[in-house]
Short mmCIF file of C-alpha atoms in Angstrom, two decimals:
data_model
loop_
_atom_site.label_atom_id
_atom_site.label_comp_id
_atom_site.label_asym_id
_atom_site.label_seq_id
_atom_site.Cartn_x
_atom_site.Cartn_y
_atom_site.Cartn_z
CA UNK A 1 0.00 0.00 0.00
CA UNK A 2 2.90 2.64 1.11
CA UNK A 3 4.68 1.84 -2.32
CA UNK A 4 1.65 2.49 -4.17
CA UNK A 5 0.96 5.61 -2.55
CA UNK A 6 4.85 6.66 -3.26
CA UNK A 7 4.31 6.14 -6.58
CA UNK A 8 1.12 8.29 -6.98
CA UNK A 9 3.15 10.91 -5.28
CA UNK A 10 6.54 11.02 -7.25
CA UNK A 11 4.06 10.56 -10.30
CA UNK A 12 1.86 13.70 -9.78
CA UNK A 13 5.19 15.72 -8.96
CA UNK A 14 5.62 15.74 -5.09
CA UNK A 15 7.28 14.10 -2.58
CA UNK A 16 7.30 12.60 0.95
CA UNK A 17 10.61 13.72 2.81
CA UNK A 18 11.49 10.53 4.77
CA UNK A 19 12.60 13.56 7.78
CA UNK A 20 9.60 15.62 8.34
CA UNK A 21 6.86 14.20 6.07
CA UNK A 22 5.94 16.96 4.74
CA UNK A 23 4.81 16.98 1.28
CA UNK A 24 6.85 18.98 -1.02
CA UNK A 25 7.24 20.20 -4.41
CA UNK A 26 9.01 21.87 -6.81
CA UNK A 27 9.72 25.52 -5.60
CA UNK A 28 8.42 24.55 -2.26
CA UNK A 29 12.00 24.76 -0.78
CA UNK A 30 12.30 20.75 0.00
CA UNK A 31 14.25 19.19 -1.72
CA UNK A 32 14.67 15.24 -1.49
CA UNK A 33 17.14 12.60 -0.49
CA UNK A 34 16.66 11.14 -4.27
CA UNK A 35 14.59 10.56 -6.95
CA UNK A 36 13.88 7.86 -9.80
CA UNK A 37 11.39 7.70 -12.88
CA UNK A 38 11.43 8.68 -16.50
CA UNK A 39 13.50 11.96 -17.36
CA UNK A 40 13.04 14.91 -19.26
CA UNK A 41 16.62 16.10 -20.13
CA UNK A 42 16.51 20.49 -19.77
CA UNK A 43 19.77 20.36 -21.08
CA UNK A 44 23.25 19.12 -21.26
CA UNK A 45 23.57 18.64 -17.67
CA UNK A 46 20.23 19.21 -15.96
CA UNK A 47 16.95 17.19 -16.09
CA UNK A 48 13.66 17.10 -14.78
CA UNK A 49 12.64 13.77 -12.87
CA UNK A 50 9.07 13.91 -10.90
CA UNK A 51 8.85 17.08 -11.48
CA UNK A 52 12.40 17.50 -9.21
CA UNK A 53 14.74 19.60 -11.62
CA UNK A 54 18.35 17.75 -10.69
CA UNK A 55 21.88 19.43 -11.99
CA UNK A 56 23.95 16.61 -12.81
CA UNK A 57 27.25 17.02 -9.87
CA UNK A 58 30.71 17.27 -11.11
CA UNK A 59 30.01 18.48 -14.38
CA UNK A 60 29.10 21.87 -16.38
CA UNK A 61 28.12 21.80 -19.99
CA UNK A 62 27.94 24.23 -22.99
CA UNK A 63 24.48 26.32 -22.56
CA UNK A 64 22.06 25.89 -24.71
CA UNK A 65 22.32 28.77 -26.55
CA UNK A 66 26.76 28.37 -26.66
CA UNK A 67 28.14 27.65 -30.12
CA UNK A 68 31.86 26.23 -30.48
CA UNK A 69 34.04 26.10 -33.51
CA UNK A 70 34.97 22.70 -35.16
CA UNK A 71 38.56 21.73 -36.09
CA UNK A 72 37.77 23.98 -39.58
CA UNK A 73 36.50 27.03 -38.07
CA UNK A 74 32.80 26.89 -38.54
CA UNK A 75 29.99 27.20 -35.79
CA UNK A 76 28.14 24.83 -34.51
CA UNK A 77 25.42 24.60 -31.70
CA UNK A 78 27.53 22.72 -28.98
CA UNK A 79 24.32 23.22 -25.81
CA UNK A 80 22.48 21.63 -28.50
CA UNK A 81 24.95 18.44 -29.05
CA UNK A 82 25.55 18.43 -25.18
CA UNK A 83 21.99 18.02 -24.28
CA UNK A 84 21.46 15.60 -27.55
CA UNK A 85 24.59 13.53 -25.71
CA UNK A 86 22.43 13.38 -22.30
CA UNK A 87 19.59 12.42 -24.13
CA UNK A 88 21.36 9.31 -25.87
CA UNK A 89 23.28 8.44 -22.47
CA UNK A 90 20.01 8.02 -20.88
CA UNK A 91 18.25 5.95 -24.23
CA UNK A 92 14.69 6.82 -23.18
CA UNK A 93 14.70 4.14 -19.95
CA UNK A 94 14.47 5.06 -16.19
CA UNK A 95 16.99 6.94 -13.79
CA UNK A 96 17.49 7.11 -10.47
CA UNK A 97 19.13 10.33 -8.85
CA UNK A 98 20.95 10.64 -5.34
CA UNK A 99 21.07 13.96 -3.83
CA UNK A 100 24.44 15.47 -2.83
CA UNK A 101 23.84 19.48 -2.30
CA UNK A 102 21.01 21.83 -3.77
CA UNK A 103 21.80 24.46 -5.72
CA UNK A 104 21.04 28.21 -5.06
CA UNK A 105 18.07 28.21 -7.52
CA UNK A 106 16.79 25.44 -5.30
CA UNK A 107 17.84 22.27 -7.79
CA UNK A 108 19.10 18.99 -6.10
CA UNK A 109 22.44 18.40 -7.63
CA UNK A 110 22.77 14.92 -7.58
CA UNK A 111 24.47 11.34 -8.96
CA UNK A 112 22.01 10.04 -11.70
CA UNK A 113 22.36 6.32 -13.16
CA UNK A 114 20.68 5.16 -15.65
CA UNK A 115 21.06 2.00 -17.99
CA UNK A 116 24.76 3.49 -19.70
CA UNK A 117 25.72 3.85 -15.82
CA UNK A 118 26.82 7.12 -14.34
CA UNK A 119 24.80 9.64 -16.60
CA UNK A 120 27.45 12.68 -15.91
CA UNK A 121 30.63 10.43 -16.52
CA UNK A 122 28.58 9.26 -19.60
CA UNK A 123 28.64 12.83 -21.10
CA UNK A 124 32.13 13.98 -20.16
CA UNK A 125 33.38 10.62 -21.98
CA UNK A 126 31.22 11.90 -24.79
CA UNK A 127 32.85 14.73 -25.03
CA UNK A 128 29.75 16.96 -24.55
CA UNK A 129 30.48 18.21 -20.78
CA UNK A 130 33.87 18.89 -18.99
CA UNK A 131 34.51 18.06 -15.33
CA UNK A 132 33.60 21.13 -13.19
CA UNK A 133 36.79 20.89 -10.70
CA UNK A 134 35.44 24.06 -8.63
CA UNK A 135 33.01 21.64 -7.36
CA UNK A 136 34.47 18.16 -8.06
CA UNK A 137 37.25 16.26 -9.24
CA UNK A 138 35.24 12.98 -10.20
CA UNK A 139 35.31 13.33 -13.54
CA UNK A 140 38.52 14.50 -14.62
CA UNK A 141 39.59 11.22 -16.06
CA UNK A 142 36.88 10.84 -18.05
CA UNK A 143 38.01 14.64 -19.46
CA UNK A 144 41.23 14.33 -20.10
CA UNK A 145 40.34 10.89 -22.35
CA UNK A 146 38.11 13.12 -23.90
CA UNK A 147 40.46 15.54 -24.78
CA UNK A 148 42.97 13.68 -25.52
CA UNK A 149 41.06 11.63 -28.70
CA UNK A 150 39.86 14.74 -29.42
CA UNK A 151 35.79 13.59 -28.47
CA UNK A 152 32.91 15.92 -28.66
CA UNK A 153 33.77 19.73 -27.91
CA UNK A 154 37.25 18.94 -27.67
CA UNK A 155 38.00 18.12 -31.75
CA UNK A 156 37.74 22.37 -31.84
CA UNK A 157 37.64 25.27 -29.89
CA UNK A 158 35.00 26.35 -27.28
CA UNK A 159 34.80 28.38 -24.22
CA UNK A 160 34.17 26.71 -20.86
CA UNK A 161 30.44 26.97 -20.04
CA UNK A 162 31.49 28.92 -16.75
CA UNK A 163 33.30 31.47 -18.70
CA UNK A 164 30.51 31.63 -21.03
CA UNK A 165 28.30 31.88 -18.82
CA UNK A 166 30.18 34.75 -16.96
CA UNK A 167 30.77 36.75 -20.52
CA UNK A 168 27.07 36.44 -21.74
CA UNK A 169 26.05 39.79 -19.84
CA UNK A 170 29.19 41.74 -21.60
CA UNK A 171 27.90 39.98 -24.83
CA UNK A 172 31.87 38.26 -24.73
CA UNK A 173 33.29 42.07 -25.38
CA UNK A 174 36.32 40.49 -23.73
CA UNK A 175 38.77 39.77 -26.34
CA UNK A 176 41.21 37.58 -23.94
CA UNK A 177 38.32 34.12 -24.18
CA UNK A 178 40.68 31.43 -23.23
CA UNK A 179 39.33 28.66 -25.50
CA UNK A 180 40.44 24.95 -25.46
#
């Protein structure tokens, strides 16, 4: 009976927490211990499970909206091959999501598994994500064999999503980008 009633729960968007029992949901401030279910991938390293919006730990990946340069010189839409790269890693099946901080717009970051295994480790091997060391050294391996067969973002130039991020407002008037 308690499963069933779980189930209901995580499938209309809300949430027990095991501490209080208070029902929460998104934007209600709670955020829980983990999460499983279908996903809807937001983009290259955040998606949307139960209604819970997760950032993938360890990780940072081109924004949507970020283009990067291929070995040539011409543009392409690198947010859009990062989130296509979460997409494939999790292959349409069910993922389960372990909380390890929230975020200051209220997202559990967490671990998420899925049927390819580690979904963030997935994507840096891809070559669609790069570890984010500020916060984590756990994927850095996965990076630098990345980099080094020159996988995903790193067969041309790009700017790191942080820096992107951080240049957007300036429109990237900064002419010293650091590119990789």
């Amino acid at each position: 009976m308690f499963i069933a009633a779980a189930v209901l729960t995580v499938a209309a968007g809300r949430w027990t927490t095991a501490d209080t029992g208070r029902v929460a949901g998104p934007h209600r401030g709670v955020v829980p211990a983990g999460v499983s279910g279908k996903a809807r991938v937001v983009d290259g390293d955040t998606i949307e499970v139960g209604g819970v919006r997760i950032r993938l730990f360890g990780i940072d990946a081109p924004e949507l909206h970020q283009s990067c340069r291929r070995p040539g010189g011409e543009r392409y839409a690198c947010g859009d091959f990062a989130r296509g790269a979460l997409v494939a890693a999790i292959g349409g099946q069910a993922v389960s999501c372990s909380r390890r901080d929230v975020d200051k717009y209220g997202r559990m970051v967490g671990v998420c598994t899925g049927s390819s295994g580690d979904l963030a480790g997935n994507v840096v091997t891809r070559g669609a994500a790069m570890a984010y060391r500020h916060y984590s050294l756990d994927y850095v391996d996965e990076e630098e064999r990345a980099r080094r067969d020159h996988t995903g973002i790193w067969q041309g130039s790009f700017e790191a999503p942080w820096e992107f991020r951080h240049n957007e407002p300036a429109k990237h008037a900064s002419p010293a980008k650091r590119t990789y």
